[in-house]
């Protein structure tokens, strides 16, 4: 028993050291599995004939909430503007950005019934990040779409911090937009615009289901 | 890993949507009255306390000295799309089956052969030039005059090549971002490229002007119909469609010219630059 515990501690220590030293042969498969698993979960939900659109959207939102690091994404989108925001403004930005992404990307769930996802490669990035390259196969005459996910570890779990669709980085694209809006309307104007944009799209999950940090349904 | 020259049909579709069609799209967020300050670039946030820190904030690709003109063109394109192109494309979409649209798209794509072939050669891209040549031969014959794309099925996917890209690979800088009526996103270099390609293309086919205009219109409507969902998705997903379109155009053109790896390295250096500052605990104004 004791020996067992010690070997767990030891392997934990080795894992930590390996991480710190950026030696990661054992680590390498993890991001790919994370993406594969997430894609499969999403596809199962999309193809479930028992679920209506709202139920599908709600479930996919939960997965996104658990697997995207919206705070890091927000910091990257705001870049040096991040520190210009007061803490409550930062919180609001993260919240609005999160809501915006979930609402817009959940909206067309019914269009994706025939899709499948292939992982086509992965690579290590600076700062311990990892990129997993995928191809969404849409079936029929529709063309495939290349989607790369950039992942970063947070509290031991991989989280998505950028999505690159057909070579267009979402973070870069939103950064351009947000900088443009801040330079025109200021920080308050930018937050007001996000609020009104989100209010015009439907909020799909009822408020009580939007608890921060909630885990995805397994 | 795929090379930049690969830029396959999905890319072509997205570029079509983003660069050509997205430009005539809603800039709901943009209030023309507030864009009159032409000198206000994205870098100059209206925070008075730090002129000094402003210069490193914005990627050079966001530079937009002609923004007032561009926004006006963008708004024009937006109205043109809302009141003319999109309604026509929606009607067309109801009448013309999706497979036929794909075939018509293939047909026009196949006609780009001379432009792509010559530009592949000008860029010194011998293998892609060979692919372009074989694609044209296969799709024109087996693919019934270009209506079908059997070349992609035998692993010869399409890649785009144009004279703007050639100039870029020869070292020409893009110059300021420009939006043209109907055409949409461009820049100084790519505008020269479009004119050269168009002249060369017209010389090659020497069709009558009315046929050329009619054919261009059919192509535009067909492309717009194929991009109906993509465009409405992008509209929904954007806070400021103008800068979203500009950024997307710049990112994709950058990659077509510098190649995937270099374009990505530069983009990431820009995206994560501020994290390095934070780690080093450099004071960010």
GROMACS .gro file of N, CA and C in nm, chain B residues 183-280:
model
  294
  401UNK      N    1  -1.580   4.474  -5.598
  401UNK     CA    2  -1.472   4.376  -5.585
  401UNK      C    3  -1.440   4.345  -5.439
  402UNK      N    4  -1.434   4.446  -5.355
  402UNK     CA    5  -1.410   4.423  -5.213
  402UNK      C    6  -1.265   4.441  -5.172
  403UNK      N    7  -1.221   4.357  -5.076
  403UNK     CA    8  -1.090   4.374  -5.014
  403UNK      C    9  -0.975   4.362  -5.112
  404UNK      N   10  -0.878   4.450  -5.098
  404UNK     CA   11  -0.756   4.442  -5.177
  404UNK      C   12  -0.649   4.527  -5.107
  405UNK      N   13  -0.538   4.547  -5.176
  405UNK     CA   14  -0.438   4.644  -5.131
  405UNK      C   15  -0.369   4.694  -5.258
  406UNK      N   16  -0.273   4.781  -5.243
  406UNK     CA   17  -0.213   4.842  -5.362
  406UNK      C   18  -0.152   4.735  -5.453
  407UNK      N   19  -0.074   4.647  -5.392
  407UNK     CA   20  -0.007   4.543  -5.470
  407UNK      C   21  -0.109   4.452  -5.540
  408UNK      N   22  -0.210   4.409  -5.466
  408UNK     CA   23  -0.307   4.316  -5.523
  408UNK      C   24  -0.395   4.384  -5.628
  409UNK      N   25  -0.412   4.516  -5.616
  409UNK     CA   26  -0.489   4.589  -5.717
  409UNK      C   27  -0.416   4.585  -5.851
  410UNK      N   28  -0.284   4.610  -5.846
  410UNK     CA   29  -0.204   4.598  -5.967
  410UNK      C   30  -0.217   4.455  -6.022
  411UNK      N   31  -0.209   4.360  -5.931
  411UNK     CA   32  -0.220   4.219  -5.971
  411UNK      C   33  -0.351   4.189  -6.042
  412UNK      N   34  -0.460   4.239  -5.985
  412UNK     CA   35  -0.592   4.213  -6.044
  412UNK      C   36  -0.600   4.270  -6.185
  413UNK      N   37  -0.550   4.392  -6.202
  413UNK     CA   38  -0.557   4.456  -6.333
  413UNK      C   39  -0.476   4.377  -6.436
  414UNK      N   40  -0.356   4.335  -6.396
  414UNK     CA   41  -0.272   4.259  -6.488
  414UNK      C   42  -0.339   4.125  -6.522
  415UNK      N   43  -0.387   4.055  -6.418
  415UNK     CA   44  -0.454   3.926  -6.441
  415UNK      C   45  -0.576   3.943  -6.531
  416UNK      N   46  -0.655   4.048  -6.504
  416UNK     CA   47  -0.778   4.069  -6.582
  416UNK      C   48  -0.743   4.096  -6.728
  417UNK      N   49  -0.644   4.181  -6.752
  417UNK     CA   50  -0.602   4.213  -6.888
  417UNK      C   51  -0.555   4.087  -6.960
  418UNK      N   52  -0.472   4.012  -6.890
  418UNK     CA   53  -0.418   3.888  -6.948
  418UNK      C   54  -0.530   3.787  -6.975
  419UNK      N   55  -0.622   3.776  -6.879
  419UNK     CA   56  -0.732   3.683  -6.895
  419UNK      C   57  -0.820   3.719  -7.013
  420UNK      N   58  -0.850   3.849  -7.027
  420UNK     CA   59  -0.935   3.894  -7.138
  420UNK      C   60  -0.865   3.872  -7.271
  421UNK      N   61  -0.733   3.902  -7.275
  421UNK     CA   62  -0.656   3.880  -7.397
  421UNK      C   63  -0.660   3.733  -7.438
  422UNK      N   64  -0.656   3.645  -7.338
  422UNK     CA   65  -0.653   3.502  -7.368
  422UNK      C   66  -0.783   3.456  -7.434
  423UNK      N   67  -0.893   3.502  -7.377
  423UNK     CA   68  -1.020   3.449  -7.426
  423UNK      C   69  -1.086   3.537  -7.531
  424UNK      N   70  -1.035   3.661  -7.549
  424UNK     CA   71  -1.092   3.761  -7.640
  424UNK      C   72  -1.240   3.743  -7.672
  425UNK      N   73  -1.320   3.740  -7.563
  425UNK     CA   74  -1.465   3.732  -7.585
  425UNK      C   75  -1.521   3.872  -7.604
  426UNK      N   76  -1.643   3.880  -7.658
  426UNK     CA   77  -1.710   4.009  -7.672
  426UNK      C   78  -1.742   4.067  -7.536
  427UNK      N   79  -1.743   4.198  -7.530
  427UNK     CA   80  -1.767   4.265  -7.402
  427UNK      C   81  -1.900   4.223  -7.337
  428UNK      N   82  -2.013   4.219  -7.412
  428UNK     CA   83  -2.138   4.180  -7.347
  428UNK      C   84  -2.131   4.039  -7.288
  429UNK      N   85  -2.064   3.950  -7.358
  429UNK     CA   86  -2.050   3.812  -7.307
  429UNK      C   87  -1.966   3.814  -7.180
  430UNK      N   88  -1.861   3.894  -7.184
  430UNK     CA   89  -1.772   3.903  -7.068
  430UNK      C   90  -1.848   3.954  -6.946
  431UNK      N   91  -1.928   4.061  -6.967
  431UNK     CA   92  -2.003   4.118  -6.856
  431UNK      C   93  -2.107   4.019  -6.802
  432UNK      N   94  -2.179   3.959  -6.895
  432UNK     CA   95  -2.281   3.860  -6.855
  432UNK      C   96  -2.219   3.745  -6.779
  433UNK      N   97  -2.108   3.699  -6.831
  433UNK     CA   98  -2.040   3.585  -6.770
  433UNK      C   99  -1.987   3.620  -6.631
  434UNK      N  100  -1.934   3.741  -6.619
  434UNK     CA  101  -1.884   3.785  -6.488
  434UNK      C  102  -1.998   3.794  -6.388
  435UNK      N  103  -2.113   3.841  -6.433
  435UNK     CA  104  -2.229   3.852  -6.345
  435UNK      C  105  -2.276   3.715  -6.298
  436UNK      N  106  -2.282   3.620  -6.392
  436UNK     CA  107  -2.324   3.484  -6.355
  436UNK      C  108  -2.227   3.427  -6.252
  437UNK      N  109  -2.099   3.445  -6.279
  437UNK     CA  110  -1.997   3.395  -6.186
  437UNK      C  111  -2.014   3.457  -6.047
  438UNK      N  112  -2.039   3.588  -6.044
  438UNK     CA  113  -2.053   3.658  -5.915
  438UNK      C  114  -2.175   3.608  -5.839
  439UNK      N  115  -2.287   3.595  -5.909
  439UNK     CA  116  -2.409   3.548  -5.843
  439UNK      C  117  -2.392   3.405  -5.794
  440UNK      N  118  -2.328   3.323  -5.878
  440UNK     CA  119  -2.307   3.184  -5.840
  440UNK      C  120  -2.218   3.173  -5.716
  441UNK      N  121  -2.112   3.253  -5.714
  441UNK     CA  122  -2.023   3.251  -5.597
  441UNK      C  123  -2.096   3.299  -5.472
  442UNK      N  124  -2.177   3.402  -5.491
  442UNK     CA  125  -2.250   3.455  -5.376
  442UNK      C  126  -2.348   3.351  -5.324
  443UNK      N  127  -2.413   3.277  -5.416
  443UNK     CA  128  -2.507   3.173  -5.375
  443UNK      C  129  -2.435   3.063  -5.298
  444UNK      N  130  -2.316   3.026  -5.345
  444UNK     CA  131  -2.241   2.921  -5.276
  444UNK      C  132  -2.196   2.966  -5.137
  445UNK      N  133  -2.187   3.096  -5.117
  445UNK     CA  134  -2.135   3.149  -4.990
  445UNK      C  135  -2.245   3.203  -4.900
  446UNK      N  136  -2.372   3.174  -4.931
  446UNK     CA  137  -2.481   3.234  -4.853
  446UNK      C  138  -2.466   3.212  -4.704
  447UNK      N  139  -2.444   3.086  -4.665
  447UNK     CA  140  -2.436   3.058  -4.521
  447UNK      C  141  -2.308   3.112  -4.461
  448UNK      N  142  -2.199   3.094  -4.535
  448UNK     CA  143  -2.071   3.142  -4.481
  448UNK      C  144  -2.078   3.290  -4.449
  449UNK      N  145  -2.135   3.366  -4.542
  449UNK     CA  146  -2.138   3.511  -4.521
  449UNK      C  147  -2.229   3.546  -4.404
  450UNK      N  148  -2.345   3.481  -4.395
  450UNK     CA  149  -2.432   3.518  -4.284
  450UNK      C  150  -2.373   3.473  -4.151
  451UNK      N  151  -2.299   3.361  -4.151
  451UNK     CA  152  -2.229   3.320  -4.028
  451UNK      C  153  -2.126   3.425  -3.987
  452UNK      N  154  -2.049   3.470  -4.085
  452UNK     CA  155  -1.943   3.566  -4.053
  452UNK      C  156  -2.004   3.697  -4.004
  453UNK      N  157  -2.115   3.737  -4.065
  453UNK     CA  158  -2.183   3.859  -4.018
  453UNK      C  159  -2.225   3.845  -3.873
  454UNK      N  160  -2.284   3.730  -3.841
  454UNK     CA  161  -2.329   3.708  -3.702
  454UNK      C  162  -2.211   3.706  -3.606
  455UNK      N  163  -2.099   3.651  -3.651
  455UNK     CA  164  -1.988   3.627  -3.560
  455UNK      C  165  -1.900   3.750  -3.538
  456UNK      N  166  -1.924   3.857  -3.614
  456UNK     CA  167  -1.834   3.972  -3.605
  456UNK      C  168  -1.893   4.085  -3.521
  457UNK      N  169  -1.805   4.152  -3.449
  457UNK     CA  170  -1.845   4.274  -3.378
  457UNK      C  171  -1.831   4.395  -3.470
  458UNK      N  172  -1.727   4.390  -3.554
  458UNK     CA  173  -1.703   4.499  -3.648
  458UNK      C  174  -1.661   4.434  -3.779
  459UNK      N  175  -1.758   4.420  -3.868
  459UNK     CA  176  -1.736   4.339  -3.987
  459UNK      C  177  -1.625   4.395  -4.076
  460UNK      N  178  -1.613   4.527  -4.080
  460UNK     CA  179  -1.510   4.588  -4.162
  460UNK      C  180  -1.371   4.541  -4.121
  461UNK      N  181  -1.339   4.552  -3.992
  461UNK     CA  182  -1.205   4.512  -3.950
  461UNK      C  183  -1.190   4.360  -3.951
  462UNK      N  184  -1.301   4.287  -3.934
  462UNK     CA  185  -1.295   4.141  -3.944
  462UNK      C  186  -1.256   4.101  -4.087
  463UNK      N  187  -1.318   4.167  -4.185
  463UNK     CA  188  -1.289   4.135  -4.325
  463UNK      C  189  -1.145   4.173  -4.360
  464UNK      N  190  -1.102   4.289  -4.311
  464UNK     CA  191  -0.966   4.334  -4.338
  464UNK      C  192  -0.863   4.237  -4.281
  465UNK      N  193  -0.886   4.198  -4.156
  465UNK     CA  194  -0.793   4.106  -4.092
  465UNK      C  195  -0.789   3.971  -4.164
  466UNK      N  196  -0.906   3.921  -4.202
  466UNK     CA  197  -0.912   3.791  -4.270
  466UNK      C  198  -0.840   3.798  -4.404
  467UNK      N  199  -0.863   3.906  -4.477
  467UNK     CA  200  -0.797   3.923  -4.606
  467UNK      C  201  -0.645   3.925  -4.587
  468UNK      N  202  -0.600   4.006  -4.492
  468UNK     CA  203  -0.457   4.018  -4.469
  468UNK      C  204  -0.394   3.887  -4.425
  469UNK      N  205  -0.462   3.815  -4.336
  469UNK     CA  206  -0.406   3.688  -4.289
  469UNK      C  207  -0.393   3.589  -4.404
  470UNK      N  208  -0.497   3.581  -4.488
  470UNK     CA  209  -0.493   3.481  -4.594
  470UNK      C  210  -0.394   3.520  -4.704
  471UNK      N  211  -0.389   3.646  -4.740
  471UNK     CA  212  -0.293   3.688  -4.842
  471UNK      C  213  -0.150   3.669  -4.793
  472UNK      N  214  -0.128   3.703  -4.668
  472UNK     CA  215   0.004   3.687  -4.607
  472UNK      C  216   0.050   3.542  -4.621
  473UNK      N  217  -0.042   3.452  -4.592
  473UNK     CA  218  -0.005   3.311  -4.597
  473UNK      C  219   0.020   3.264  -4.740
  474UNK      N  220  -0.059   3.316  -4.834
  474UNK     CA  221  -0.040   3.275  -4.974
  474UNK      C  222   0.095   3.322  -5.027
  475UNK      N  223   0.148   3.428  -4.968
  475UNK     CA  224   0.272   3.484  -5.020
  475UNK      C  225   0.394   3.432  -4.942
  476UNK      N  226   0.383   3.432  -4.811
  476UNK     CA  227   0.500   3.394  -4.731
  476UNK      C  228   0.509   3.244  -4.709
  477UNK      N  229   0.402   3.173  -4.736
  477UNK     CA  230   0.402   3.031  -4.704
  477UNK      C  231   0.350   3.012  -4.563
  478UNK      N  232   0.297   2.893  -4.538
  478UNK     CA  233   0.228   2.870  -4.412
  478UNK      C  234   0.317   2.894  -4.291
  479UNK      N  235   0.439   2.837  -4.298
  479UNK     CA  236   0.521   2.840  -4.179
  479UNK      C  237   0.565   2.982  -4.138
  480UNK      N  238   0.609   3.057  -4.236
  480UNK     CA  239   0.658   3.191  -4.204
  480UNK      C  240   0.542   3.283  -4.163
  481UNK      N  241   0.432   3.271  -4.234
  481UNK     CA  242   0.317   3.355  -4.201
  481UNK      C  243   0.269   3.324  -4.059
  482UNK      N  244   0.270   3.196  -4.025
  482UNK     CA  245   0.224   3.156  -3.892
  482UNK      C  246   0.320   3.207  -3.784
  483UNK      N  247   0.450   3.192  -3.811
  483UNK     CA  248   0.549   3.236  -3.713
  483UNK      C  249   0.533   3.386  -3.687
  484UNK      N  250   0.513   3.462  -3.793
  484UNK     CA  251   0.499   3.607  -3.777
  484UNK      C  252   0.370   3.642  -3.704
  485UNK      N  253   0.263   3.572  -3.740
  485UNK     CA  254   0.135   3.598  -3.674
  485UNK      C  255   0.146   3.567  -3.524
  486UNK      N  256   0.206   3.451  -3.493
  486UNK     CA  257   0.215   3.413  -3.352
  486UNK      C  258   0.305   3.507  -3.274
  487UNK      N  259   0.414   3.552  -3.338
  487UNK     CA  260   0.501   3.648  -3.270
  487UNK      C  261   0.420   3.772  -3.233
  488UNK      N  262   0.333   3.810  -3.321
  488UNK     CA  263   0.248   3.926  -3.297
  488UNK      C  264   0.142   3.896  -3.189
  489UNK      N  265   0.081   3.779  -3.199
  489UNK     CA  266  -0.028   3.746  -3.106
  489UNK      C  267   0.021   3.730  -2.963
  490UNK      N  268   0.140   3.669  -2.946
  490UNK     CA  269   0.184   3.633  -2.811
  490UNK      C  270   0.291   3.728  -2.758
  491UNK      N  271   0.318   3.830  -2.834
  491UNK     CA  272   0.418   3.930  -2.798
  491UNK      C  273   0.390   3.988  -2.659
  492UNK      N  274   0.265   4.015  -2.634
  492UNK     CA  275   0.235   4.085  -2.510
  492UNK      C  276   0.248   3.993  -2.388
  493UNK      N  277   0.236   3.862  -2.411
  493UNK     CA  278   0.258   3.767  -2.301
  493UNK      C  279   0.405   3.766  -2.260
  494UNK      N  280   0.494   3.777  -2.359
  494UNK     CA  281   0.637   3.785  -2.328
  494UNK      C  282   0.665   3.906  -2.240
  495UNK      N  283   0.601   4.016  -2.275
  495UNK     CA  284   0.620   4.138  -2.195
  495UNK      C  285   0.575   4.114  -2.052
  496UNK      N  286   0.460   4.046  -2.038
  496UNK     CA  287   0.409   4.022  -1.903
  496UNK      C  288   0.501   3.933  -1.823
  497UNK      N  289   0.553   3.827  -1.892
  497UNK     CA  290   0.640   3.735  -1.821
  497UNK      C  291   0.767   3.805  -1.774
  498UNK      N  292   0.818   3.890  -1.858
  498UNK     CA  293   0.940   3.961  -1.820
  498UNK      C  294   0.909   4.077  -1.725
   0.00000   0.00000   0.00000
